[in-house]
mmCIF file of C-alpha atoms and ligand atoms in Angstrom:
data_model
loop_
_atom_site.group_PDB
_atom_site.id
_atom_site.type_symbol
_atom_site.label_atom_id
_atom_site.label_comp_id
_atom_site.label_asym_id
_atom_site.label_seq_id
_atom_site.Cartn_x
_atom_site.Cartn_y
_atom_site.Cartn_z
ATOM 1 C CA UNK M 23 -5.901 -80.966 2.113
ATOM 2 C CA UNK M 24 -5.492 -77.374 1.121
ATOM 3 C CA UNK M 25 -7.076 -78.167 -2.481
ATOM 4 C CA UNK M 26 -10.054 -80.493 -2.523
ATOM 5 C CA UNK M 27 -9.976 -81.467 -6.262
ATOM 6 C CA UNK M 28 -13.184 -83.569 -7.543
ATOM 7 C CA UNK M 29 -13.570 -84.535 -11.220
ATOM 8 C CA UNK M 30 -17.460 -84.808 -11.953
ATOM 9 C CA UNK M 31 -17.092 -84.830 -15.824
ATOM 10 C CA UNK M 32 -17.045 -87.585 -18.062
ATOM 11 C CA UNK M 33 -13.173 -87.462 -18.566
ATOM 12 C CA UNK M 34 -12.760 -90.181 -20.888
ATOM 13 C CA UNK M 35 -12.329 -87.594 -23.796
ATOM 14 C CA UNK M 36 -9.982 -85.483 -22.324
ATOM 15 C CA UNK M 37 -6.517 -87.120 -20.677
ATOM 16 C CA UNK M 38 -6.748 -85.961 -17.599
ATOM 17 C CA UNK M 39 -3.545 -86.420 -15.433
ATOM 18 C CA UNK M 40 -5.633 -85.475 -11.974
ATOM 19 C CA UNK M 41 -2.213 -85.245 -10.122
ATOM 20 C CA UNK M 42 -0.421 -82.650 -12.175
ATOM 21 C CA UNK M 43 -3.177 -80.429 -11.720
ATOM 22 C CA UNK M 44 -3.235 -81.304 -7.392
ATOM 23 C CA UNK M 45 0.416 -80.288 -7.957
ATOM 24 C CA UNK M 46 0.035 -77.561 -9.917
ATOM 25 C CA UNK M 47 -3.169 -76.364 -7.285
ATOM 26 C CA UNK M 48 -0.780 -76.661 -4.007
ATOM 27 C CA UNK M 49 1.993 -74.781 -5.615
ATOM 28 C CA UNK M 50 -0.372 -71.797 -6.387
ATOM 29 C CA UNK M 51 -1.995 -71.904 -2.516
ATOM 30 C CA UNK M 52 2.159 -71.404 -1.866
ATOM 31 C CA UNK M 53 2.509 -69.260 -4.202
ATOM 32 C CA UNK M 54 -0.262 -67.001 -2.484
ATOM 33 C CA UNK M 55 0.546 -68.171 1.529
ATOM 34 C CA UNK M 56 -3.129 -69.743 1.457
ATOM 35 C CA UNK M 57 -1.253 -73.064 2.625
ATOM 36 C CA UNK M 58 -3.608 -73.555 5.869
ATOM 37 C CA UNK M 59 -6.409 -72.727 3.589
ATOM 38 C CA UNK M 60 -8.971 -75.462 1.916
ATOM 39 C CA UNK M 61 -10.632 -74.974 -1.576
ATOM 40 C CA UNK M 62 -12.248 -76.904 -3.490
ATOM 41 C CA UNK M 63 -11.269 -77.122 -7.072
ATOM 42 C CA UNK M 64 -14.168 -78.695 -9.218
ATOM 43 C CA UNK M 65 -14.279 -80.642 -12.664
ATOM 44 C CA UNK M 66 -17.219 -80.838 -14.981
ATOM 45 C CA UNK M 67 -18.775 -80.494 -18.417
ATOM 46 C CA UNK M 68 -20.584 -77.627 -19.998
ATOM 47 C CA UNK M 69 -24.298 -78.267 -19.350
ATOM 48 C CA UNK M 70 -23.082 -78.393 -15.686
ATOM 49 C CA UNK M 71 -21.259 -75.138 -15.711
ATOM 50 C CA UNK M 72 -24.343 -73.372 -18.496
ATOM 51 C CA UNK M 73 -26.640 -74.600 -15.389
ATOM 52 C CA UNK M 74 -24.733 -72.558 -12.006
ATOM 53 C CA UNK M 75 -23.984 -69.893 -14.454
ATOM 54 C CA UNK M 76 -27.675 -69.611 -15.406
ATOM 55 C CA UNK M 77 -28.743 -69.823 -11.585
ATOM 56 C CA UNK M 78 -26.306 -67.676 -9.745
ATOM 57 C CA UNK M 79 -25.521 -65.578 -12.334
ATOM 58 C CA UNK M 80 -28.385 -65.522 -14.513
ATOM 59 C CA UNK M 81 -26.274 -66.205 -17.251
ATOM 60 C CA UNK M 82 -27.029 -68.266 -20.412
ATOM 61 C CA UNK M 83 -24.900 -71.367 -22.035
ATOM 62 C CA UNK M 84 -20.776 -72.427 -20.211
ATOM 63 C CA UNK M 85 -18.239 -70.776 -19.371
ATOM 64 C CA UNK M 86 -14.955 -71.773 -18.659
ATOM 65 C CA UNK M 87 -14.672 -71.014 -15.089
ATOM 66 C CA UNK M 88 -16.793 -69.993 -11.581
ATOM 67 C CA UNK M 89 -15.179 -69.119 -8.769
ATOM 68 C CA UNK M 90 -18.020 -68.857 -5.308
ATOM 69 C CA UNK M 91 -16.004 -67.110 -1.740
ATOM 70 C CA UNK M 92 -16.546 -68.173 1.321
ATOM 71 C CA UNK M 93 -15.642 -64.546 2.308
ATOM 72 C CA UNK M 94 -17.326 -61.655 0.692
ATOM 73 C CA UNK M 95 -15.580 -58.302 -0.349
ATOM 74 C CA UNK M 96 -11.957 -59.737 0.598
ATOM 75 C CA UNK M 97 -9.143 -57.295 0.163
ATOM 76 C CA UNK M 98 -6.296 -59.122 -2.255
ATOM 77 C CA UNK M 99 -3.777 -56.340 -0.460
ATOM 78 C CA UNK M 100 -4.386 -58.777 3.074
ATOM 79 C CA UNK M 101 -0.960 -60.399 4.227
ATOM 80 C CA UNK M 102 -3.064 -63.808 6.642
ATOM 81 C CA UNK M 103 -6.126 -64.068 5.076
ATOM 82 C CA UNK M 104 -8.958 -63.942 7.952
ATOM 83 C CA UNK M 105 -10.987 -67.245 7.072
ATOM 84 C CA UNK M 106 -9.963 -70.619 6.453
ATOM 85 C CA UNK M 107 -12.192 -71.958 3.410
ATOM 86 C CA UNK M 108 -11.877 -69.927 1.023
ATOM 87 C CA UNK M 109 -14.118 -71.377 -1.355
ATOM 88 C CA UNK M 110 -15.370 -73.265 -4.574
ATOM 89 C CA UNK M 111 -13.549 -72.511 -7.923
ATOM 90 C CA UNK M 112 -16.002 -74.818 -11.014
ATOM 91 C CA UNK M 113 -14.861 -75.115 -14.472
ATOM 92 C CA UNK M 114 -15.586 -76.708 -17.223
ATOM 93 C CA UNK M 115 -13.105 -78.969 -18.798
ATOM 94 C CA UNK M 116 -15.136 -78.979 -22.317
ATOM 95 C CA UNK M 117 -15.030 -75.409 -22.577
ATOM 96 C CA UNK M 118 -10.899 -75.475 -21.524
ATOM 97 C CA UNK M 119 -10.402 -78.077 -23.967
ATOM 98 C CA UNK M 120 -12.395 -76.121 -26.089
ATOM 99 C CA UNK M 121 -9.976 -72.700 -25.808
ATOM 100 C CA UNK M 122 -7.001 -74.427 -24.925
ATOM 101 C CA UNK M 123 -7.047 -75.390 -28.938
ATOM 102 C CA UNK M 124 -7.425 -72.327 -30.192
ATOM 103 C CA UNK M 125 -4.736 -70.950 -27.785
ATOM 104 C CA UNK M 126 -2.699 -73.776 -28.912
ATOM 105 C CA UNK M 127 -1.760 -74.632 -25.689
ATOM 106 C CA UNK M 128 -1.327 -78.045 -23.179
ATOM 107 C CA UNK M 129 -5.232 -78.751 -21.814
ATOM 108 C CA UNK M 130 -3.465 -79.198 -18.644
ATOM 109 C CA UNK M 131 -2.539 -75.766 -19.356
ATOM 110 C CA UNK M 132 -5.388 -73.581 -19.672
ATOM 111 C CA UNK M 133 -6.732 -75.817 -16.987
ATOM 112 C CA UNK M 134 -3.718 -74.630 -14.771
ATOM 113 C CA UNK M 135 -4.566 -70.752 -15.579
ATOM 114 C CA UNK M 136 -8.488 -71.246 -15.299
ATOM 115 C CA UNK M 137 -7.439 -72.253 -12.333
ATOM 116 C CA UNK M 138 -4.947 -69.406 -10.975
ATOM 117 C CA UNK M 139 -8.361 -67.670 -11.962
ATOM 118 C CA UNK M 140 -10.232 -68.779 -9.703
ATOM 119 C CA UNK M 141 -8.333 -68.778 -6.911
ATOM 120 C CA UNK M 142 -7.134 -65.066 -6.784
ATOM 121 C CA UNK M 143 -10.721 -64.717 -7.168
ATOM 122 C CA UNK M 144 -11.513 -66.160 -3.803
ATOM 123 C CA UNK M 145 -8.562 -63.881 -2.458
ATOM 124 C CA UNK M 146 -10.739 -60.632 -3.663
ATOM 125 C CA UNK M 147 -9.510 -59.766 -7.384
ATOM 126 C CA UNK M 148 -11.932 -58.783 -8.873
ATOM 127 C CA UNK M 149 -12.043 -57.906 -13.089
ATOM 128 C CA UNK M 150 -14.901 -56.782 -13.334
ATOM 129 C CA UNK M 151 -15.459 -54.400 -10.861
ATOM 130 C CA UNK M 152 -13.006 -51.710 -12.722
ATOM 131 C CA UNK M 153 -10.290 -51.427 -15.208
ATOM 132 C CA UNK M 154 -7.042 -50.767 -12.687
ATOM 133 C CA UNK M 155 -8.280 -54.049 -10.613
ATOM 134 C CA UNK M 156 -8.115 -55.913 -13.998
ATOM 135 C CA UNK M 157 -4.751 -54.491 -15.021
ATOM 136 C CA UNK M 158 -4.107 -56.021 -11.016
ATOM 137 C CA UNK M 159 -6.047 -59.076 -11.324
ATOM 138 C CA UNK M 160 -4.059 -60.041 -14.810
ATOM 139 C CA UNK M 161 -0.378 -58.744 -13.669
ATOM 140 C CA UNK M 162 -0.529 -61.128 -11.157
ATOM 141 C CA UNK M 163 -1.984 -64.030 -13.189
ATOM 142 C CA UNK M 164 0.600 -63.625 -15.560
ATOM 143 C CA UNK M 165 3.075 -63.002 -13.182
ATOM 144 C CA UNK M 166 2.319 -66.517 -10.962
ATOM 145 C CA UNK M 167 2.011 -68.725 -14.139
ATOM 146 C CA UNK M 168 5.228 -67.320 -15.453
ATOM 147 C CA UNK M 169 7.012 -68.538 -12.169
ATOM 148 C CA UNK M 170 5.653 -71.576 -12.598
ATOM 149 C CA UNK M 171 6.657 -72.331 -15.837
ATOM 150 C CA UNK M 172 10.283 -71.048 -15.273
ATOM 151 C CA UNK M 173 10.088 -73.763 -11.715
ATOM 152 C CA UNK M 174 9.463 -76.155 -14.661
ATOM 153 C CA UNK M 175 13.324 -77.478 -14.043
ATOM 154 C CA UNK M 176 13.466 -77.300 -10.501
ATOM 155 C CA UNK M 177 10.330 -78.513 -9.899
ATOM 156 C CA UNK M 178 10.799 -82.371 -10.428
ATOM 157 C CA UNK M 179 12.153 -84.589 -6.791
ATOM 158 C CA UNK M 180 15.915 -85.107 -6.973
ATOM 159 C CA UNK M 181 16.972 -88.844 -7.365
ATOM 160 C CA UNK M 182 19.732 -89.434 -4.733
ATOM 161 C CA UNK M 183 21.542 -92.967 -4.974
ATOM 162 C CA UNK M 184 23.175 -94.661 -2.539
ATOM 163 C CA UNK M 185 25.742 -97.347 -4.008
ATOM 164 C CA UNK M 186 27.030 -98.904 -0.388
ATOM 165 C CA UNK M 187 25.162 -102.080 -1.988
ATOM 166 C CA UNK M 188 27.594 -102.240 -4.682
ATOM 167 C CA UNK M 189 30.400 -101.904 -2.288
ATOM 168 C CA UNK M 190 28.664 -104.877 0.162
ATOM 169 C CA UNK M 191 29.316 -107.129 -3.021
ATOM 170 C CA UNK M 192 32.968 -105.890 -3.002
ATOM 171 C CA UNK M 193 33.535 -106.626 0.619
ATOM 172 C CA UNK M 194 31.925 -110.415 0.036
ATOM 173 C CA UNK M 195 35.048 -111.167 -1.710
ATOM 174 C CA UNK M 196 37.243 -109.144 0.039
ATOM 175 C CA UNK M 197 39.142 -108.228 -3.002
ATOM 176 C CA UNK M 198 38.335 -104.456 -5.382
ATOM 177 C CA UNK M 199 35.121 -105.320 -7.428
ATOM 178 C CA UNK M 200 32.478 -104.693 -7.920
ATOM 179 C CA UNK M 201 33.642 -100.494 -7.609
ATOM 180 C CA UNK M 202 31.307 -98.205 -6.058
ATOM 181 C CA UNK M 203 33.661 -95.468 -7.297
ATOM 182 C CA UNK M 204 32.843 -96.471 -10.514
ATOM 183 C CA UNK M 205 29.024 -98.128 -9.862
ATOM 184 C CA UNK M 206 28.722 -93.816 -9.356
ATOM 185 C CA UNK M 207 30.326 -92.858 -12.066
ATOM 186 C CA UNK M 208 27.076 -94.783 -14.198
ATOM 187 C CA UNK M 209 24.333 -93.054 -11.792
ATOM 188 C CA UNK M 210 25.493 -90.133 -12.799
ATOM 189 C CA UNK M 211 25.259 -90.425 -16.275
ATOM 190 C CA UNK M 212 21.971 -92.376 -16.054
ATOM 191 C CA UNK M 213 20.545 -89.097 -14.425
ATOM 192 C CA UNK M 214 21.165 -89.410 -10.925
ATOM 193 C CA UNK M 215 21.386 -86.313 -9.625
ATOM 194 C CA UNK M 216 23.902 -87.382 -6.265
ATOM 195 C CA UNK M 217 25.361 -90.116 -5.065
ATOM 196 C CA UNK M 218 24.719 -91.057 -1.379
ATOM 197 C CA UNK M 219 27.313 -93.369 0.573
ATOM 198 C CA UNK M 220 27.532 -94.554 4.243
ATOM 199 C CA UNK M 221 30.999 -94.684 5.545
ATOM 200 C CA UNK M 222 30.177 -96.482 8.409
ATOM 201 C CA UNK M 223 32.685 -96.861 11.765
ATOM 202 C CA UNK M 224 33.344 -100.704 11.330
ATOM 203 C CA UNK M 225 33.522 -99.783 7.445
ATOM 204 C CA UNK M 226 31.810 -102.512 6.708
ATOM 205 C CA UNK M 227 31.670 -101.311 2.772
ATOM 206 C CA UNK M 228 32.165 -97.834 2.196
ATOM 207 C CA UNK M 229 35.908 -97.035 2.825
ATOM 208 C CA UNK M 230 37.950 -94.117 3.525
ATOM 209 C CA UNK M 231 39.166 -94.965 -0.436
ATOM 210 C CA UNK M 232 36.122 -95.228 -1.448
ATOM 211 C CA UNK M 233 35.314 -91.849 -0.301
ATOM 212 C CA UNK M 234 38.661 -90.148 -1.506
ATOM 213 C CA UNK M 235 37.854 -91.459 -4.946
ATOM 214 C CA UNK M 236 34.790 -90.077 -5.073
ATOM 215 C CA UNK M 237 34.805 -86.435 -3.887
ATOM 216 C CA UNK M 238 37.479 -86.260 -6.843
ATOM 217 C CA UNK M 239 34.781 -88.201 -9.103
ATOM 218 C CA UNK M 240 31.680 -87.149 -8.533
ATOM 219 C CA UNK M 241 30.097 -84.486 -10.625
ATOM 220 C CA UNK M 242 26.984 -83.795 -9.143
ATOM 221 C CA UNK M 243 26.491 -84.109 -5.560
ATOM 222 C CA UNK M 244 28.147 -85.870 -2.838
ATOM 223 C CA UNK M 245 25.965 -86.533 0.653
ATOM 224 C CA UNK M 246 28.337 -88.278 3.348
ATOM 225 C CA UNK M 247 26.328 -90.309 5.431
ATOM 226 C CA UNK M 248 27.745 -90.876 9.729
ATOM 227 C CA UNK M 249 26.945 -91.045 12.507
ATOM 228 C CA UNK M 250 27.995 -87.942 14.787
ATOM 229 C CA UNK M 251 31.272 -89.530 15.852
ATOM 230 C CA UNK M 252 34.924 -87.943 16.593
ATOM 231 C CA UNK M 253 36.644 -89.913 13.801
ATOM 232 C CA UNK M 254 34.290 -89.486 11.019
ATOM 233 C CA UNK M 255 33.593 -85.594 11.813
ATOM 234 C CA UNK M 256 37.293 -85.455 11.253
ATOM 235 C CA UNK M 257 36.918 -87.585 7.950
ATOM 236 C CA UNK M 258 34.578 -85.258 6.741
ATOM 237 C CA UNK M 259 35.116 -81.872 8.044
ATOM 238 C CA UNK M 260 38.421 -82.731 5.446
ATOM 239 C CA UNK M 261 36.357 -84.613 2.182
ATOM 240 C CA UNK M 262 34.684 -81.958 2.279
ATOM 241 C CA UNK M 263 31.263 -83.862 1.122
ATOM 242 C CA UNK M 264 28.626 -81.495 -0.781
ATOM 243 C CA UNK M 265 26.136 -81.977 2.543
ATOM 244 C CA UNK M 266 26.570 -84.701 5.678
ATOM 245 C CA UNK M 267 23.634 -86.565 6.772
ATOM 246 C CA UNK M 268 23.554 -87.706 10.480
ATOM 247 C CA UNK M 269 22.172 -91.081 11.448
ATOM 248 C CA UNK M 270 21.829 -92.429 14.762
ATOM 249 C CA UNK M 271 24.522 -96.015 13.796
ATOM 250 C CA UNK M 272 24.982 -99.019 15.506
ATOM 251 C CA UNK M 273 26.672 -101.319 15.440
ATOM 252 C CA UNK M 274 24.667 -105.036 15.238
ATOM 253 C CA UNK M 275 22.289 -103.314 13.300
ATOM 254 C CA UNK M 276 22.018 -104.835 9.391
ATOM 255 C CA UNK M 277 21.120 -101.051 8.121
ATOM 256 C CA UNK M 278 20.107 -97.722 10.018
ATOM 257 C CA UNK M 279 16.965 -98.824 11.906
ATOM 258 C CA UNK M 280 15.677 -95.735 13.059
ATOM 259 C CA UNK M 281 15.528 -92.363 13.428
ATOM 260 C CA UNK M 282 17.846 -89.665 14.856
ATOM 261 C CA UNK M 283 16.951 -89.251 18.443
ATOM 262 C CA UNK M 284 17.265 -85.879 17.474
ATOM 263 C CA UNK M 285 14.818 -84.531 20.535
ATOM 264 C CA UNK M 286 16.999 -86.318 22.952
ATOM 265 C CA UNK M 287 20.030 -85.356 21.944
ATOM 266 C CA UNK M 288 19.972 -81.811 20.844
ATOM 267 C CA UNK M 289 23.151 -80.967 22.298
ATOM 268 C CA UNK M 290 25.389 -83.402 21.649
ATOM 269 C CA UNK M 291 24.525 -83.004 17.322
ATOM 270 C CA UNK M 292 23.813 -79.240 17.923
ATOM 271 C CA UNK M 293 28.228 -79.104 18.392
ATOM 272 C CA UNK M 294 28.264 -81.210 14.951
ATOM 273 C CA UNK M 295 26.083 -79.300 13.247
ATOM 274 C CA UNK M 296 28.622 -75.753 14.422
ATOM 275 C CA UNK M 297 31.632 -77.866 13.188
ATOM 276 C CA UNK M 298 29.342 -78.655 9.532
ATOM 277 C CA UNK M 299 28.952 -75.356 9.507
ATOM 278 C CA UNK M 300 31.701 -73.494 10.258
ATOM 279 C CA UNK M 301 33.087 -75.720 7.406
ATOM 280 C CA UNK M 302 30.453 -74.475 5.146
ATOM 281 C CA UNK M 303 28.713 -77.889 4.509
ATOM 282 C CA UNK M 304 25.187 -78.790 5.275
ATOM 283 C CA UNK M 305 23.726 -81.173 7.240
ATOM 284 C CA UNK M 306 20.628 -83.056 7.051
ATOM 285 C CA UNK M 307 19.537 -85.114 10.153
ATOM 286 C CA UNK M 308 17.901 -88.203 9.636
ATOM 287 C CA UNK M 309 14.504 -88.603 11.476
ATOM 288 C CA UNK M 310 11.452 -90.534 11.361
ATOM 289 C CA UNK M 311 8.672 -88.525 10.720
ATOM 290 C CA UNK M 312 7.812 -87.125 13.865
ATOM 291 C CA UNK M 313 6.817 -83.657 14.609
ATOM 292 C CA UNK M 314 8.954 -83.482 17.650
ATOM 293 C CA UNK M 315 12.023 -84.435 16.137
ATOM 294 C CA UNK M 316 11.500 -82.045 13.646
ATOM 295 C CA UNK M 317 11.304 -78.998 15.700
ATOM 296 C CA UNK M 318 14.532 -80.001 17.490
ATOM 297 C CA UNK M 319 15.916 -80.445 14.274
ATOM 298 C CA UNK M 320 15.141 -76.631 13.556
ATOM 299 C CA UNK M 321 15.855 -75.813 16.795
ATOM 300 C CA UNK M 322 19.460 -77.227 16.492
ATOM 301 C CA UNK M 323 20.103 -75.132 13.099
ATOM 302 C CA UNK M 324 19.965 -78.272 10.503
ATOM 303 C CA UNK M 325 19.023 -77.880 6.471
ATOM 304 C CA UNK M 326 17.639 -80.322 6.012
ATOM 305 C CA UNK M 327 15.565 -83.530 7.456
ATOM 306 C CA UNK M 328 15.715 -86.695 5.737
ATOM 307 C CA UNK M 329 12.837 -88.472 6.673
ATOM 308 C CA UNK M 330 13.061 -92.342 7.431
ATOM 309 C CA UNK M 331 10.074 -93.965 5.344
ATOM 310 C CA UNK M 332 10.837 -97.383 6.304
ATOM 311 C CA UNK M 333 7.935 -97.849 8.300
ATOM 312 C CA UNK M 334 5.883 -96.973 4.821
ATOM 313 C CA UNK M 335 7.484 -99.152 3.379
ATOM 314 C CA UNK M 336 7.451 -102.533 5.302
ATOM 315 C CA UNK M 337 3.839 -101.484 6.146
ATOM 316 C CA UNK M 338 2.186 -105.177 6.116
ATOM 317 C CA UNK M 339 -1.694 -103.423 5.012
ATOM 318 C CA UNK M 340 -3.165 -100.624 3.183
ATOM 319 C CA UNK M 341 -4.463 -99.473 5.778
ATOM 320 C CA UNK M 342 -0.943 -99.475 8.291
ATOM 321 C CA UNK M 343 0.640 -97.796 4.308
ATOM 322 C CA UNK M 344 -1.991 -94.904 4.296
ATOM 323 C CA UNK M 345 -1.367 -94.283 8.557
ATOM 324 C CA UNK M 346 2.341 -94.438 7.221
ATOM 325 C CA UNK M 347 2.231 -92.340 4.095
ATOM 326 C CA UNK M 348 0.838 -89.733 6.239
ATOM 327 C CA UNK M 349 2.613 -89.068 8.874
ATOM 328 C CA UNK M 350 5.293 -88.896 6.714
ATOM 329 C CA UNK M 351 3.250 -85.984 4.411
ATOM 330 C CA UNK M 352 2.921 -84.227 7.528
ATOM 331 C CA UNK M 353 5.783 -84.377 8.438
ATOM 332 C CA UNK M 354 7.644 -83.122 5.729
ATOM 333 C CA UNK M 355 4.274 -80.148 5.684
ATOM 334 C CA UNK M 356 5.409 -79.196 8.958
ATOM 335 C CA UNK M 357 9.208 -79.034 8.093
ATOM 336 C CA UNK M 358 8.684 -77.654 5.055
ATOM 337 C CA UNK M 359 6.181 -74.271 6.618
ATOM 338 C CA UNK M 360 9.356 -74.173 9.440
ATOM 339 C CA UNK M 361 11.625 -73.565 6.197
ATOM 340 C CA UNK M 362 13.715 -76.491 6.576
ATOM 341 C CA UNK M 363 14.932 -78.622 3.182
ATOM 342 C CA UNK M 364 13.078 -82.056 3.025
ATOM 343 C CA UNK M 365 14.481 -85.436 1.973
ATOM 344 C CA UNK M 366 13.038 -88.260 2.415
ATOM 345 C CA UNK M 367 14.249 -92.651 1.615
ATOM 346 C CA UNK M 368 15.583 -95.585 3.335
ATOM 347 C CA UNK M 369 13.443 -98.912 1.979
ATOM 348 C CA UNK M 370 12.204 -97.536 -1.439
ATOM 349 C CA UNK M 371 11.927 -100.213 -4.037
ATOM 350 C CA UNK M 372 9.933 -99.762 -7.914
ATOM 351 C CA UNK M 373 6.553 -100.036 -6.278
ATOM 352 C CA UNK M 374 6.941 -97.048 -3.120
ATOM 353 C CA UNK M 375 8.329 -95.157 -4.530
ATOM 354 C CA UNK M 376 5.868 -92.931 -6.641
ATOM 355 C CA UNK M 377 3.288 -91.567 -3.516
ATOM 356 C CA UNK M 378 6.532 -90.058 -1.649
ATOM 357 C CA UNK M 379 8.050 -88.632 -4.286
ATOM 358 C CA UNK M 380 4.523 -87.208 -5.971
ATOM 359 C CA UNK M 381 5.172 -84.777 -2.167
ATOM 360 C CA UNK M 382 5.996 -81.962 -3.575
ATOM 361 C CA UNK M 383 7.443 -80.645 -0.036
ATOM 362 C CA UNK M 384 10.076 -83.571 -0.541
ATOM 363 C CA UNK M 385 13.342 -82.004 -2.130
ATOM 364 C CA UNK M 386 15.202 -85.958 -2.536
ATOM 365 C CA UNK M 387 14.957 -89.142 -1.969
ATOM 366 C CA UNK M 388 17.580 -91.452 -1.673
ATOM 367 C CA UNK M 389 17.841 -95.086 -2.926
ATOM 368 C CA UNK M 390 20.018 -97.098 -2.436
ATOM 369 C CA UNK M 391 18.858 -100.982 -2.277
ATOM 370 C CA UNK M 392 15.675 -101.600 -4.443
ATOM 371 C CA UNK M 393 18.340 -99.805 -7.276
ATOM 372 C CA UNK M 394 21.208 -101.850 -7.507
ATOM 373 C CA UNK M 395 19.526 -105.185 -6.577
ATOM 374 C CA UNK M 396 17.566 -104.309 -10.109
ATOM 375 C CA UNK M 397 20.808 -103.364 -11.311
ATOM 376 C CA UNK M 398 22.329 -107.293 -10.987
ATOM 377 C CA UNK M 399 19.622 -107.772 -12.930
ATOM 378 C CA UNK M 400 19.179 -105.099 -16.217
ATOM 379 C CA UNK M 401 22.702 -103.514 -15.148
ATOM 380 C CA UNK M 402 22.171 -99.797 -13.956
ATOM 381 C CA UNK M 403 21.496 -97.779 -16.476
ATOM 382 C CA UNK M 404 18.772 -100.094 -17.198
ATOM 383 C CA UNK M 405 17.603 -99.701 -13.222
ATOM 384 C CA UNK M 406 18.617 -95.815 -12.520
ATOM 385 C CA UNK M 407 16.125 -94.767 -15.423
ATOM 386 C CA UNK M 408 13.178 -96.661 -15.074
ATOM 387 C CA UNK M 409 13.305 -95.574 -11.137
ATOM 388 C CA UNK M 410 14.366 -91.931 -12.630
ATOM 389 C CA UNK M 411 10.630 -92.072 -14.310
ATOM 390 C CA UNK M 412 8.867 -93.045 -11.879
ATOM 391 C CA UNK M 413 10.009 -90.139 -9.867
ATOM 392 C CA UNK M 414 9.567 -87.897 -12.904
ATOM 393 C CA UNK M 415 6.259 -88.915 -13.365
ATOM 394 C CA UNK M 416 5.299 -88.766 -9.845
ATOM 395 C CA UNK M 417 6.614 -85.260 -9.430
ATOM 396 C CA UNK M 418 6.820 -82.939 -12.253
ATOM 397 C CA UNK M 419 4.040 -79.984 -12.376
ATOM 398 C CA UNK M 420 5.298 -79.857 -16.376
HETATM 399 N N1 PXP E 22 18.396 -92.917 3.372
HETATM 400 C C1 PXP E 22 19.320 -93.186 4.182
HETATM 401 C C2 PXP E 22 20.049 -92.001 6.070
HETATM 402 C C3 PXP E 22 20.156 -95.128 5.272
HETATM 403 O O1 PXP E 22 21.174 -94.773 5.907
HETATM 404 C C4 PXP E 22 19.049 -95.434 3.700
HETATM 405 C C5 PXP E 22 20.599 -96.678 3.728
HETATM 406 O O2 PXP E 22 21.695 -96.266 3.495
HETATM 407 C C6 PXP E 22 19.315 -94.718 3.012
HETATM 408 C C7 PXP E 22 18.367 -93.783 2.660
HETATM 409 C C8 PXP E 22 18.878 -95.850 1.471
HETATM 410 O O3 PXP E 22 17.970 -97.058 1.719
HETATM 411 P P1 PXP E 22 17.479 -97.666 0.722
HETATM 412 O O4 PXP E 22 18.780 -98.848 0.473
HETATM 413 O O5 PXP E 22 16.972 -98.886 2.063
HETATM 414 O O6 PXP E 22 17.530 -97.202 -0.635
#
């Protein structure tokens, strides 16, 4: 846990969104390349910060932020920080609230500015040492805040919708409705960032006509899920989707059961990736959240991994769910740190999605069954919008 966040005051007056602050703290740490480090951020009231201000700095009254670096005299020009624990940042929410009102900014933006200021102190910046250092610190601070603000629109985890199950209903009657192509258009109109379809070898739901029409009509991004088999590879190369996701495929299974064993079939998968690369199609590998699979995906040149969330969704106890969540969180972090782009999906529903969407290492969620099931009762537009609201709420940092 890079930023240990503790709220030690009565926050009932302030309506604090601690998840949002946590995400911003994690973002700030990433921008400052201190992701393997720990920072403690403590939110207190004026009374507590006054005591600390007096005790440690001999100053009377409250202040907005105090920083206590563990290592003295850190050089802000160092590219690698030698200590793991950077120190403590203590912020008075009360003072931040008053300042926010004066500056006409939101409390969360003021707290973010104070977190930035505090973190830079921990990294060795000090505006009190000289005018030159004050300028350097101010410039870094402003730059970080500007970057955070301009990344606003790209920070929300994307929601890509899998419309296979619309085709499943069609195939139950063997006629031509409901049409997954129409469903995809409605999902996009409701705000989906992408459409996913799985063209299976046995064509049990999505068929060749669907993928051809979808390629022509999808306005966002088309992600073609597929097994790495010769016939489907040829179709994908011809179709040119925006990306492909390679999955294991068994004829007997009801749905994709586990992740790909990338480590065990590097040669075969590397060949498929090379073919897609040549055609300019980025490849994602659907894997279980395991370090060796992440590493193997990187080794053979995948652009993305999609982490299998099935075991997390199917967990039967809170303890098991938390363990599965931790596996996803650490596999996502490892993949992200290695430079892979990270998606996740399988089994996510209106209860389980929020926690996964709040992982800021994850770029896109691929969700199908839960949304299409709800659409039967409330309509596709509402089903998509309800899921989008969950994802937005969990993932936005602005
Ligand atoms: N990701 C992959 C790789 C899948 O195979 C599937 C199921 O088709 C999904 C995501 C979506 O899973 P669900 O339909 O359970 O949301």
